[in-house]
mmCIF file of C-alpha atoms in Angstrom:
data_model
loop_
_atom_site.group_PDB
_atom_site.id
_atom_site.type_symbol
_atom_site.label_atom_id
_atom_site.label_comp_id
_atom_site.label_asym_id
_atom_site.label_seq_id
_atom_site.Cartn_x
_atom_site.Cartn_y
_atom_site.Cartn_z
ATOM 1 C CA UNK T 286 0.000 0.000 0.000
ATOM 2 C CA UNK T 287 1.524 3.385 -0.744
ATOM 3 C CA UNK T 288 1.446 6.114 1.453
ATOM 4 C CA UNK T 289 2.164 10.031 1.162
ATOM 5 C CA UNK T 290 3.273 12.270 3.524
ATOM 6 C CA UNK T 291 3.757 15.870 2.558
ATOM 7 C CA UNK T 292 6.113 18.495 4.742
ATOM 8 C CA UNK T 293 7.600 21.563 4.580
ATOM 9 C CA UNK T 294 5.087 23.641 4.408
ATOM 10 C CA UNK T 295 4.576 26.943 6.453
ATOM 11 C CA UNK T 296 4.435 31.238 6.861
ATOM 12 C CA UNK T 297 6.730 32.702 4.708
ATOM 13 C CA UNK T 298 7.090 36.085 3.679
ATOM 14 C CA UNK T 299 7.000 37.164 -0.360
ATOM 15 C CA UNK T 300 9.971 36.810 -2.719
ATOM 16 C CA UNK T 301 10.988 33.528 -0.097
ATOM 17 C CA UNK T 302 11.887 30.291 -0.980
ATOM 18 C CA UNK T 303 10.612 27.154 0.398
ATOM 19 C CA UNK T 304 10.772 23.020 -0.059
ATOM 20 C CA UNK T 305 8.062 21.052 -0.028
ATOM 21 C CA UNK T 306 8.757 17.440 0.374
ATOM 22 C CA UNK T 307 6.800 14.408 -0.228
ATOM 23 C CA UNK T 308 7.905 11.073 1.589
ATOM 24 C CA UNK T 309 6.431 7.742 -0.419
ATOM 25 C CA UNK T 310 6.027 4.631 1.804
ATOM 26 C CA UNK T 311 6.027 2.284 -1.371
ATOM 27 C CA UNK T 312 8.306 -0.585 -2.001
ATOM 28 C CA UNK T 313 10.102 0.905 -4.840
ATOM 29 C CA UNK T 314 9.360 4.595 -5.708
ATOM 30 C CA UNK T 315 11.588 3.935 -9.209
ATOM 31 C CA UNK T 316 7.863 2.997 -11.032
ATOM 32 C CA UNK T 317 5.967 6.036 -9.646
ATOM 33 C CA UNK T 318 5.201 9.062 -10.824
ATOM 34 C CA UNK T 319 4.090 11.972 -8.405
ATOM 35 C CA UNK T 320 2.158 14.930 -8.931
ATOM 36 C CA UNK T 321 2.046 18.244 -6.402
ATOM 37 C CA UNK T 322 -1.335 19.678 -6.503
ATOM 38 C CA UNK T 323 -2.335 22.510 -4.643
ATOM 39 C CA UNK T 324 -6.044 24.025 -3.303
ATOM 40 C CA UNK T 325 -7.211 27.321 -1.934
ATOM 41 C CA UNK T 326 -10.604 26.817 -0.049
ATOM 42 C CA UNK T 327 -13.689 27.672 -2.499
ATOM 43 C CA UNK T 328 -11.652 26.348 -5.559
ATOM 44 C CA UNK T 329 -11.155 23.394 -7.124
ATOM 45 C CA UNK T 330 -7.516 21.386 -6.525
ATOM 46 C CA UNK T 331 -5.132 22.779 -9.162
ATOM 47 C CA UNK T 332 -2.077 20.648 -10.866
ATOM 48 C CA UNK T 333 1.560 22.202 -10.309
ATOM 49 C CA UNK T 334 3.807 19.967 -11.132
ATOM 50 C CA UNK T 335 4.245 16.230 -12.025
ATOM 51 C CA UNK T 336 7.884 14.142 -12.604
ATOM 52 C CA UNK T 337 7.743 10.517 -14.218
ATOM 53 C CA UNK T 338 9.113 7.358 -12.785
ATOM 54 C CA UNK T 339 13.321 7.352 -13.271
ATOM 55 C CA UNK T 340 14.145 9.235 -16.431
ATOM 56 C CA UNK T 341 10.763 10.298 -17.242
ATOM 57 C CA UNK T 342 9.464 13.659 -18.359
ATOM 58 C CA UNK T 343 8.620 16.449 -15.381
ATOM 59 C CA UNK T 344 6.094 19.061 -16.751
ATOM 60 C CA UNK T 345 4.760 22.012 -14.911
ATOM 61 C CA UNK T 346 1.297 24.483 -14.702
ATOM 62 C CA UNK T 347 2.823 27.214 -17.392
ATOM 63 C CA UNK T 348 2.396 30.224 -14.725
ATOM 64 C CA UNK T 349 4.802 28.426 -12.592
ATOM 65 C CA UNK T 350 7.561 27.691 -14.791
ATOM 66 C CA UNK T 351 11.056 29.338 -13.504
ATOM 67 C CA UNK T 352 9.542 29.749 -10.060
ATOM 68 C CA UNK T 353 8.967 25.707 -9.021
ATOM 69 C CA UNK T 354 10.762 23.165 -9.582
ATOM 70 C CA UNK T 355 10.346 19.349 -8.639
ATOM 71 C CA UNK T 356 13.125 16.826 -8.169
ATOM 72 C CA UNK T 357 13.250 13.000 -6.801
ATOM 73 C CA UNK T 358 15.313 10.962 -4.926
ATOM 74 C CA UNK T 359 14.449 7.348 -5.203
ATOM 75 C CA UNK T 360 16.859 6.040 -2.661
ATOM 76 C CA UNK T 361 14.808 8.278 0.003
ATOM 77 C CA UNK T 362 12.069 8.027 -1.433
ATOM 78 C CA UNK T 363 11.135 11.528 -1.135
ATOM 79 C CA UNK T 364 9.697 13.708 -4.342
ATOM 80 C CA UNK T 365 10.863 17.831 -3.583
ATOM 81 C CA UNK T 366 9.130 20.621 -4.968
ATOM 82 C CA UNK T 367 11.528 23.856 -4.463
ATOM 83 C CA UNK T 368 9.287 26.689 -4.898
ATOM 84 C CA UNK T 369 10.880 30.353 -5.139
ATOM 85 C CA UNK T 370 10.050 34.051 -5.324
ATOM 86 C CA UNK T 371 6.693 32.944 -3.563
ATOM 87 C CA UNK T 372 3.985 35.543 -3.786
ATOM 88 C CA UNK T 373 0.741 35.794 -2.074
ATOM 89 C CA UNK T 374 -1.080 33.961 -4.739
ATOM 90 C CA UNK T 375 0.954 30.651 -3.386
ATOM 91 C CA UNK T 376 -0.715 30.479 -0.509
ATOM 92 C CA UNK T 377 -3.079 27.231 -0.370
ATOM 93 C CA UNK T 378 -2.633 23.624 0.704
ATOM 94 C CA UNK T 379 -0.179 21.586 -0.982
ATOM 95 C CA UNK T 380 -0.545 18.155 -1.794
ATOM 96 C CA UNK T 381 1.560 15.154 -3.842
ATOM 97 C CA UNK T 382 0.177 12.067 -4.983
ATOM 98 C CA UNK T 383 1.266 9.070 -6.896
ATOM 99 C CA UNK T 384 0.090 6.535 -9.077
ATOM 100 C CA UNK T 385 1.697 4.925 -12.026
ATOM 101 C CA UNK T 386 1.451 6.907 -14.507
ATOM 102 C CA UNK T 387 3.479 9.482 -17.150
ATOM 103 C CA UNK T 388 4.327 13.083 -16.398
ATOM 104 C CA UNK T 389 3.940 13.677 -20.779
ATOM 105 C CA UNK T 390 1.297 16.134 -19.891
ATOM 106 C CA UNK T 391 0.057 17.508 -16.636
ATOM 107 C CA UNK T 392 -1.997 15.456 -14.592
ATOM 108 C CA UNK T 393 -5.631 15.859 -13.200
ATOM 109 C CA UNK T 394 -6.603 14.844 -9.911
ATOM 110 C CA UNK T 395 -8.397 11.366 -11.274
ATOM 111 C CA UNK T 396 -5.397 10.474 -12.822
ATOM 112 C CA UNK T 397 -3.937 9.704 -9.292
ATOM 113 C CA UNK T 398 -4.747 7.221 -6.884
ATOM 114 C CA UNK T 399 -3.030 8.072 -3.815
ATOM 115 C CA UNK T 400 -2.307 11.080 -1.715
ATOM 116 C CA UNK T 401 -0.936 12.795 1.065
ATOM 117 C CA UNK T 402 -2.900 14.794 3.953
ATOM 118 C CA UNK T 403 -1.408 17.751 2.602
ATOM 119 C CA UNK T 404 0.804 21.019 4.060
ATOM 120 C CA UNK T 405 -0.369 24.393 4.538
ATOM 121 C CA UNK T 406 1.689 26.861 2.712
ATOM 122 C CA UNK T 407 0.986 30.717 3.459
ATOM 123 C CA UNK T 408 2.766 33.508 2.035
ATOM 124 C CA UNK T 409 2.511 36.708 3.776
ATOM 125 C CA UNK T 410 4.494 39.575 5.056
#
């Protein structure tokens, strides 16, 4: 059974950096992709950033390009997501999930069958 835990998260002030991280209790994270998702309350859950199994594609939302970036480590089994020059418009609860897929294109919400409880990420002065 895979599990997701998400941390990282917390008050930071505009133009900041932070690292999310996403630890995978699976066997062997190598044939997993993960997605980072995020959700302000009142809106539907929004796709950030996804990064294939080892090797594979990573794609991102197009109005976070050059600001986020997502990176693995299989031998932790952790999945990052380095987000910089955060701005107000950050601020929501981040979530990754995984499923055994490709990161080709960005992935919905359906096309993942697992996730984490999320991490509340605000971005204020």
């Amino acid at each position: 059974q895979v599990q997701l835990v998400e941390s990282g998260g917390g008050l930071v002030q505009p133009g900041r950096s932070l690292r999310l991280s996403c630890t995978v209790s699976v066997f062997n994270l190598d044939y997993y992709a993960v997605g980072w998702f995020r959700q302000v309350p009142g809106n539907e859950r929004e796709g950030i950033s996804c990064i294939s199994s080892s090797d594979g594609p990573t794609t991102y939302a197009d109005s976070l390009k050059g600001r986020f970036t997502i990176s693995r480590d299989n031998a932790k089994k952790v999945v990052y997501l380095q987000m910089n020059n955060l701005k107000s418009e950050d601020t929501a609860v981040y979530y990754c999930a995984a499923d055994r897929v490709d990161c080709l294109q960005l992935r919905d919400n359906a096309d993942f069958a697992t996730w984490g409880q999320g991490t509340q990420v605000t971005v204020s002065s």
